[in-house]
């Protein structure tokens, strides 16, 4: 008889559905109506005033809607407040609109309520929207823990016109996060490490990660130019798909490694706090290529980072004086036992991380 421990599956996970268009927010009521007669919509406070009218009119004749302004934090309290408001209104679907914290609050609350969730990212600064992860913060804004949810969002609805109007720095940061996806997935593929489902990815996961890198390399600079002009042109359409969908599936199903481990290490330093996730991840990608001794690829990626306004040096992310002490703190956190840096195909020591970071001073 086959025992369970003898079965070693490969896997991949996906959002239920993904839709992308300029003006897609106009479809929100119709899409919410697939799940029931009433919805609660948590809107990022930064875009609430701009979106209150378009969201309300998108629901007219489709479903009842309660709109809430997000307080700004994704904390246990923010999640339970949304759960209470949604329960009181007996809604059928939870919707989050905005940046990562508003989306994560909606995802976590929908999980507690056992209701479907729709997320509508208004920036493409990371690959979090499609994922089954919510980062929970303390009330004073430091990360408390990662909450792994059983399911990915039921629908990710992406309005490219909204994202094109957001500052280009967000799009560039999303390119940084998407840049890591291939290198980390490939590291996991070569070492046989597990993905976010605690099993190796299926071959499709690595092809999506490869396509993600090819897309940002081809369209990254043109997409930033379109974003500067506030216009959802053909390049930004491609890069938004890469930043949100391809990178989202690629990292969850392919696996993560050195770039994000070094990102976690960099976050130990107060110096980097004004820099975005994807900006720090880009430094992690460059350091990871140094660790792997791949100089040709390092130069190719560094030139790409310069072209798409991503940092290439520690001083670009606020570390003006990269002392031995600071680099040791980063390396210690990055190389903790059980950390994802050990998904790399080569054994990685703290000394190797320090040496790689010194090459980026
Ligand atoms: Zn990331």
Short mmCIF file of C-alpha atoms and ligand atoms in Angstrom, two decimals:
data_model
loop_
_atom_site.label_atom_id
_atom_site.label_comp_id
_atom_site.label_asym_id
_atom_site.label_seq_id
_atom_site.Cartn_x
_atom_site.Cartn_y
_atom_site.Cartn_z
CA UNK A 1 0.00 0.00 0.00
CA UNK A 2 1.23 3.46 -0.84
CA UNK A 3 1.80 5.62 2.25
CA UNK A 4 1.29 9.39 1.95
CA UNK A 5 4.95 10.14 2.63
CA UNK A 6 5.83 8.23 -0.53
CA UNK A 7 3.83 10.67 -2.67
CA UNK A 8 5.85 13.73 -3.68
CA UNK A 9 3.72 16.09 -5.73
CA UNK A 10 4.67 19.15 -7.75
CA UNK A 11 2.23 22.03 -7.77
CA UNK A 12 1.13 25.51 -8.77
CA UNK A 13 -1.51 27.91 -7.52
CA UNK A 14 -3.40 30.70 -9.26
CA UNK A 15 -5.99 33.39 -8.59
CA UNK A 16 -9.49 32.21 -9.55
CA UNK A 17 -9.77 34.73 -12.37
CA UNK A 18 -7.69 37.66 -13.64
CA UNK A 19 -9.02 40.54 -15.76
CA UNK A 20 -7.12 43.59 -17.00
CA UNK A 21 -8.21 46.67 -18.99
CA UNK A 22 -8.12 50.44 -18.97
CA UNK A 23 -11.37 51.35 -17.21
CA UNK A 24 -11.84 47.87 -15.67
CA UNK A 25 -13.19 49.41 -12.47
CA UNK A 26 -16.40 50.02 -14.42
CA UNK A 27 -16.91 46.22 -14.46
CA UNK A 28 -16.69 45.87 -10.69
CA UNK A 29 -20.44 45.81 -9.98
CA UNK A 30 -21.10 43.29 -12.73
CA UNK A 31 -18.28 41.04 -11.51
CA UNK A 32 -19.30 41.35 -7.84
CA UNK A 33 -22.83 40.40 -8.91
CA UNK A 34 -21.55 36.94 -9.87
CA UNK A 35 -21.04 36.23 -6.16
CA UNK A 36 -24.33 37.58 -4.77
CA UNK A 37 -26.54 40.57 -4.21
CA UNK A 38 -24.40 42.70 -1.93
CA UNK A 39 -20.75 43.66 -1.49
CA UNK A 40 -18.57 45.54 0.95
CA UNK A 41 -15.76 47.54 -0.65
CA UNK A 42 -12.73 48.64 1.37
CA UNK A 43 -11.05 51.51 -0.48
CA UNK A 44 -7.53 52.77 0.24
CA UNK A 45 -7.79 56.18 1.90
CA UNK A 46 -5.37 57.61 -0.69
CA UNK A 47 -7.78 56.94 -3.57
CA UNK A 48 -11.15 56.96 -1.75
CA UNK A 49 -12.20 60.45 -2.85
CA UNK A 50 -11.21 59.75 -6.46
CA UNK A 51 -12.97 56.36 -6.63
CA UNK A 52 -16.10 56.79 -4.50
CA UNK A 53 -18.19 57.96 -7.47
CA UNK A 54 -16.94 55.54 -10.15
CA UNK A 55 -17.27 52.56 -7.79
CA UNK A 56 -20.79 53.54 -6.70
CA UNK A 57 -21.93 53.96 -10.29
CA UNK A 58 -20.33 50.63 -11.31
CA UNK A 59 -22.65 48.91 -8.80
CA UNK A 60 -25.84 50.69 -9.91
CA UNK A 61 -28.33 48.07 -11.06
CA UNK A 62 -25.86 45.23 -10.33
CA UNK A 63 -25.60 44.76 -6.55
CA UNK A 64 -25.94 46.62 -3.25
CA UNK A 65 -22.70 48.12 -2.02
CA UNK A 66 -21.23 49.44 1.23
CA UNK A 67 -18.10 51.57 0.76
CA UNK A 68 -15.55 51.92 3.56
CA UNK A 69 -12.44 54.06 3.75
CA UNK A 70 -9.41 51.98 4.79
CA UNK A 71 -7.60 53.32 7.85
CA UNK A 72 -4.15 52.73 6.31
CA UNK A 73 -2.91 49.70 8.26
CA UNK A 74 -3.42 45.97 7.74
CA UNK A 75 -3.53 45.01 11.42
CA UNK A 76 -5.54 42.38 13.30
CA UNK A 77 -7.80 45.22 14.44
CA UNK A 78 -8.35 46.51 10.89
CA UNK A 79 -9.21 42.96 9.75
CA UNK A 80 -11.68 42.35 12.60
CA UNK A 81 -13.32 45.75 12.03
CA UNK A 82 -13.93 44.84 8.39
CA UNK A 83 -15.25 41.42 9.45
CA UNK A 84 -17.70 43.13 11.84
CA UNK A 85 -18.91 45.63 9.22
CA UNK A 86 -19.30 42.89 6.59
CA UNK A 87 -21.22 40.63 9.02
CA UNK A 88 -23.52 43.47 10.06
CA UNK A 89 -24.33 44.18 6.41
CA UNK A 90 -24.68 40.43 5.53
CA UNK A 91 -22.66 40.87 2.35
CA UNK A 92 -21.89 38.10 -0.16
CA UNK A 93 -18.45 39.28 -1.30
CA UNK A 94 -15.57 41.35 0.09
CA UNK A 95 -13.65 43.73 -2.20
CA UNK A 96 -10.38 45.56 -1.59
CA UNK A 97 -9.26 48.49 -3.75
CA UNK A 98 -5.87 50.18 -3.41
CA UNK A 99 -2.31 49.35 -2.39
CA UNK A 100 -1.03 46.27 -0.60
CA UNK A 101 -2.39 47.02 2.86
CA UNK A 102 -6.00 47.63 1.77
CA UNK A 103 -5.92 44.50 -0.41
CA UNK A 104 -4.42 42.37 2.37
CA UNK A 105 -7.04 43.59 4.88
CA UNK A 106 -9.80 42.55 2.45
CA UNK A 107 -8.17 39.16 1.75
CA UNK A 108 -7.75 38.32 5.44
CA UNK A 109 -11.26 39.48 6.38
CA UNK A 110 -12.83 37.49 3.51
CA UNK A 111 -11.00 34.40 4.74
CA UNK A 112 -12.36 34.89 8.29
CA UNK A 113 -15.85 35.40 6.84
CA UNK A 114 -15.49 32.46 4.42
CA UNK A 115 -16.61 34.77 1.61
CA UNK A 116 -15.19 35.28 -1.88
CA UNK A 117 -12.77 38.19 -2.33
CA UNK A 118 -12.09 40.52 -5.26
CA UNK A 119 -8.92 42.63 -5.25
CA UNK A 120 -8.44 45.74 -7.36
CA UNK A 121 -4.82 46.97 -7.19
CA UNK A 122 -4.41 50.68 -7.97
CA UNK A 123 -0.60 50.45 -8.16
CA UNK A 124 1.60 47.68 -9.62
CA UNK A 125 4.41 48.04 -7.07
CA UNK A 126 4.65 44.36 -6.09
CA UNK A 127 3.40 40.91 -7.02
CA UNK A 128 1.27 40.54 -3.87
CA UNK A 129 -2.26 41.07 -5.33
CA UNK A 130 -2.64 37.59 -6.88
CA UNK A 131 -1.11 35.79 -3.89
CA UNK A 132 -2.68 33.92 -0.99
CA UNK A 133 -0.65 35.94 1.49
CA UNK A 134 -1.60 38.84 3.78
CA UNK A 135 1.11 40.70 5.70
CA UNK A 136 -0.26 41.63 9.13
CA UNK A 137 1.25 44.70 10.80
CA UNK A 138 1.20 45.88 14.42
CA UNK A 139 -0.70 49.09 15.21
CA UNK A 140 2.58 51.03 15.10
CA UNK A 141 3.39 49.87 11.58
CA UNK A 142 6.01 47.14 12.00
CA UNK A 143 5.46 43.71 10.43
CA UNK A 144 3.79 41.34 12.92
CA UNK A 145 3.59 38.18 10.81
CA UNK A 146 2.76 36.74 7.38
CA UNK A 147 -0.70 35.22 7.24
CA UNK A 148 -0.87 32.39 4.72
CA UNK A 149 -4.42 32.07 3.41
CA UNK A 150 -5.92 28.83 2.09
CA UNK A 151 -6.92 30.35 -1.25
CA UNK A 152 -5.80 32.97 -3.75
CA UNK A 153 -8.24 35.80 -4.51
CA UNK A 154 -11.34 34.79 -6.48
CA UNK A 155 -10.86 37.68 -8.90
CA UNK A 156 -8.01 40.12 -9.49
CA UNK A 157 -9.44 43.03 -11.46
CA UNK A 158 -6.77 45.37 -12.80
CA UNK A 159 -7.61 48.83 -14.13
CA UNK A 160 -4.53 49.82 -16.13
CA UNK A 161 -5.74 53.42 -16.54
CA UNK A 162 -5.66 53.85 -12.74
CA UNK A 163 -2.20 52.29 -12.46
CA UNK A 164 -0.87 54.47 -15.32
CA UNK A 165 -1.95 57.56 -13.36
CA UNK A 166 -0.04 56.51 -10.22
CA UNK A 167 3.59 57.67 -9.83
CA UNK A 168 6.03 55.78 -12.10
CA UNK A 169 8.16 54.96 -9.05
CA UNK A 170 5.54 52.36 -8.04
CA UNK A 171 5.63 50.71 -11.46
CA UNK A 172 9.45 50.64 -11.35
CA UNK A 173 9.36 49.00 -7.91
CA UNK A 174 6.96 46.37 -9.27
CA UNK A 175 9.48 45.69 -12.05
CA UNK A 176 12.09 45.15 -9.30
CA UNK A 177 9.86 42.59 -7.58
CA UNK A 178 9.11 40.92 -10.94
CA UNK A 179 12.84 40.88 -11.76
CA UNK A 180 13.46 38.56 -8.79
CA UNK A 181 10.86 36.02 -9.91
CA UNK A 182 12.87 34.21 -12.58
CA UNK A 183 16.16 34.15 -10.66
CA UNK A 184 14.52 32.84 -7.49
CA UNK A 185 12.30 30.28 -9.27
CA UNK A 186 15.29 29.06 -11.28
CA UNK A 187 17.34 28.73 -8.07
CA UNK A 188 14.56 26.57 -6.59
CA UNK A 189 14.29 24.53 -9.78
CA UNK A 190 18.01 23.80 -9.79
CA UNK A 191 18.20 22.97 -6.08
CA UNK A 192 14.89 21.10 -5.97
CA UNK A 193 13.61 23.47 -3.26
CA UNK A 194 9.92 23.86 -2.50
CA UNK A 195 7.60 26.66 -3.58
CA UNK A 196 5.01 28.42 -1.38
CA UNK A 197 2.93 25.21 -1.37
CA UNK A 198 5.81 23.35 0.31
CA UNK A 199 6.43 21.27 -2.82
CA UNK A 200 8.49 21.79 -5.99
CA UNK A 201 6.79 23.76 -8.76
CA UNK A 202 5.42 22.23 -11.94
CA UNK A 203 7.33 23.12 -15.16
CA UNK A 204 4.64 25.70 -16.06
CA UNK A 205 5.64 27.74 -12.99
CA UNK A 206 9.17 28.18 -14.35
CA UNK A 207 7.93 29.05 -17.84
CA UNK A 208 5.71 31.76 -16.36
CA UNK A 209 8.70 33.10 -14.40
CA UNK A 210 10.83 33.08 -17.58
CA UNK A 211 8.07 34.89 -19.51
CA UNK A 212 7.84 37.41 -16.67
CA UNK A 213 11.53 38.32 -17.05
CA UNK A 214 11.33 38.45 -20.87
CA UNK A 215 8.32 40.78 -20.66
CA UNK A 216 9.88 43.34 -18.32
CA UNK A 217 13.18 43.28 -20.23
CA UNK A 218 11.36 43.98 -23.50
CA UNK A 219 8.76 46.51 -22.34
CA UNK A 220 10.08 47.98 -19.05
CA UNK A 221 11.51 51.29 -20.28
CA UNK A 222 8.60 52.01 -22.65
CA UNK A 223 6.12 51.22 -19.86
CA UNK A 224 7.75 53.78 -17.57
CA UNK A 225 7.57 56.41 -20.33
CA UNK A 226 3.85 55.68 -20.74
CA UNK A 227 3.38 55.94 -16.99
CA UNK A 228 5.19 59.31 -16.97
CA UNK A 229 2.60 60.46 -19.50
CA UNK A 230 -0.23 58.97 -17.37
CA UNK A 231 -1.30 56.85 -20.34
CA UNK A 232 -2.25 53.13 -20.40
CA UNK A 233 -0.43 52.24 -23.63
CA UNK A 234 0.61 48.82 -24.97
CA UNK A 235 3.90 48.59 -23.02
CA UNK A 236 2.37 49.36 -19.64
CA UNK A 237 -0.35 46.77 -20.30
CA UNK A 238 2.39 44.14 -20.76
CA UNK A 239 4.43 45.24 -17.74
CA UNK A 240 1.40 45.42 -15.43
CA UNK A 241 0.57 41.83 -16.41
CA UNK A 242 4.19 40.86 -15.65
CA UNK A 243 4.35 42.71 -12.31
CA UNK A 244 1.01 41.45 -11.00
CA UNK A 245 0.00 38.18 -12.71
CA UNK A 246 3.19 36.56 -14.05
CA UNK A 247 5.32 37.49 -11.06
CA UNK A 248 2.52 36.54 -8.64
CA UNK A 249 2.12 33.04 -10.06
CA UNK A 250 5.87 32.75 -10.66
CA UNK A 251 6.91 33.42 -7.08
CA UNK A 252 4.20 31.39 -5.35
CA UNK A 253 4.49 28.39 -7.66
CA UNK A 254 8.19 28.61 -8.60
CA UNK A 255 9.59 29.49 -5.17
CA UNK A 256 11.65 32.26 -3.57
CA UNK A 257 15.36 32.42 -2.67
CA UNK A 258 18.30 34.82 -2.20
CA UNK A 259 16.77 38.07 -3.51
CA UNK A 260 13.93 38.11 -0.98
CA UNK A 261 16.13 36.75 1.84
CA UNK A 262 18.51 39.68 1.28
CA UNK A 263 15.50 42.01 1.14
CA UNK A 264 14.48 40.73 4.59
CA UNK A 265 18.03 41.33 5.78
CA UNK A 266 18.10 44.89 4.39
CA UNK A 267 14.82 45.64 6.22
CA UNK A 268 16.70 45.16 9.52
CA UNK A 269 18.36 48.54 8.85
CA UNK A 270 16.41 51.73 9.58
CA UNK A 271 18.22 53.35 6.61
CA UNK A 272 16.04 51.58 4.03
CA UNK A 273 12.59 52.33 5.45
CA UNK A 274 11.72 55.02 2.92
CA UNK A 275 12.35 52.63 0.05
CA UNK A 276 9.79 50.35 -1.57
CA UNK A 277 9.75 46.56 -1.36
CA UNK A 278 10.65 46.09 -5.03
CA UNK A 279 13.53 48.59 -4.82
CA UNK A 280 15.13 46.56 -2.02
CA UNK A 281 14.37 43.30 -3.86
CA UNK A 282 16.28 44.63 -6.92
CA UNK A 283 19.37 45.03 -4.71
CA UNK A 284 18.71 41.47 -3.50
CA UNK A 285 18.67 40.21 -7.11
CA UNK A 286 22.01 41.88 -7.86
CA UNK A 287 23.57 40.53 -4.66
CA UNK A 288 22.20 37.05 -5.48
CA UNK A 289 23.87 37.13 -8.90
CA UNK A 290 27.17 38.08 -7.22
CA UNK A 291 26.74 35.17 -4.78
CA UNK A 292 26.22 32.80 -7.70
CA UNK A 293 29.30 34.25 -9.45
CA UNK A 294 27.33 35.05 -12.61
CA UNK A 295 29.14 38.21 -13.73
CA UNK A 296 27.66 38.40 -17.26
CA UNK A 297 24.11 38.15 -15.96
CA UNK A 298 24.96 40.59 -13.16
CA UNK A 299 26.03 43.21 -15.72
CA UNK A 300 22.97 42.59 -17.88
CA UNK A 301 20.63 42.97 -14.89
CA UNK A 302 22.49 46.00 -13.51
CA UNK A 303 22.17 47.79 -16.86
CA UNK A 304 18.47 46.91 -16.96
CA UNK A 305 17.99 48.27 -13.42
CA UNK A 306 19.64 51.54 -14.44
CA UNK A 307 17.32 51.75 -17.48
CA UNK A 308 14.16 51.21 -15.41
CA UNK A 309 15.13 53.53 -12.52
CA UNK A 310 15.86 50.74 -10.04
CA UNK A 311 18.65 51.01 -7.48
CA UNK A 312 21.98 49.30 -8.20
CA UNK A 313 23.96 50.46 -5.16
CA UNK A 314 23.35 50.35 -1.42
CA UNK A 315 23.44 54.15 -1.27
CA UNK A 316 20.48 54.21 -3.70
CA UNK A 317 18.30 52.58 -0.99
CA UNK A 318 19.48 54.85 1.83
CA UNK A 319 22.53 52.94 3.10
CA UNK A 320 25.03 55.77 2.76
CA UNK A 321 27.61 54.32 5.15
CA UNK A 322 27.68 50.55 4.61
CA UNK A 323 29.72 49.63 7.69
CA UNK A 324 30.89 46.09 8.46
CA UNK A 325 28.45 46.11 11.35
CA UNK A 326 25.45 46.96 9.15
CA UNK A 327 26.38 44.41 6.49
CA UNK A 328 26.78 41.75 9.20
CA UNK A 329 23.24 42.50 10.47
CA UNK A 330 21.83 42.11 6.94
CA UNK A 331 23.76 38.88 6.34
CA UNK A 332 22.78 37.34 9.69
CA UNK A 333 19.07 37.90 9.02
CA UNK A 334 19.34 36.73 5.39
CA UNK A 335 21.13 33.49 6.35
CA UNK A 336 19.05 32.46 9.38
CA UNK A 337 18.54 28.74 9.61
CA UNK A 338 15.56 27.67 7.51
CA UNK A 339 15.63 30.98 5.58
CA UNK A 340 14.80 30.99 1.85
CA UNK A 341 18.39 31.91 0.91
CA UNK A 342 19.13 28.21 1.49
CA UNK A 343 16.92 27.46 -1.55
CA UNK A 344 19.87 28.58 -3.70
CA UNK A 345 21.68 25.76 -5.54
CA UNK A 346 24.96 26.75 -3.81
CA UNK A 347 25.46 26.77 -0.01
CA UNK A 348 25.32 30.45 1.07
CA UNK A 349 27.21 31.77 4.12
CA UNK A 350 27.00 35.15 5.87
CA UNK A 351 30.50 35.93 4.54
CA UNK A 352 29.27 35.42 0.96
CA UNK A 353 26.36 37.82 1.53
CA UNK A 354 28.67 40.46 3.02
CA UNK A 355 31.05 40.13 0.07
CA UNK A 356 28.19 40.43 -2.42
CA UNK A 357 26.83 43.54 -0.69
CA UNK A 358 30.33 45.12 -0.62
CA UNK A 359 30.37 44.81 -4.41
CA UNK A 360 27.27 47.06 -4.43
CA UNK A 361 28.73 49.91 -2.33
ZN1 LIG B 1 8.35 40.50 -3.37
#
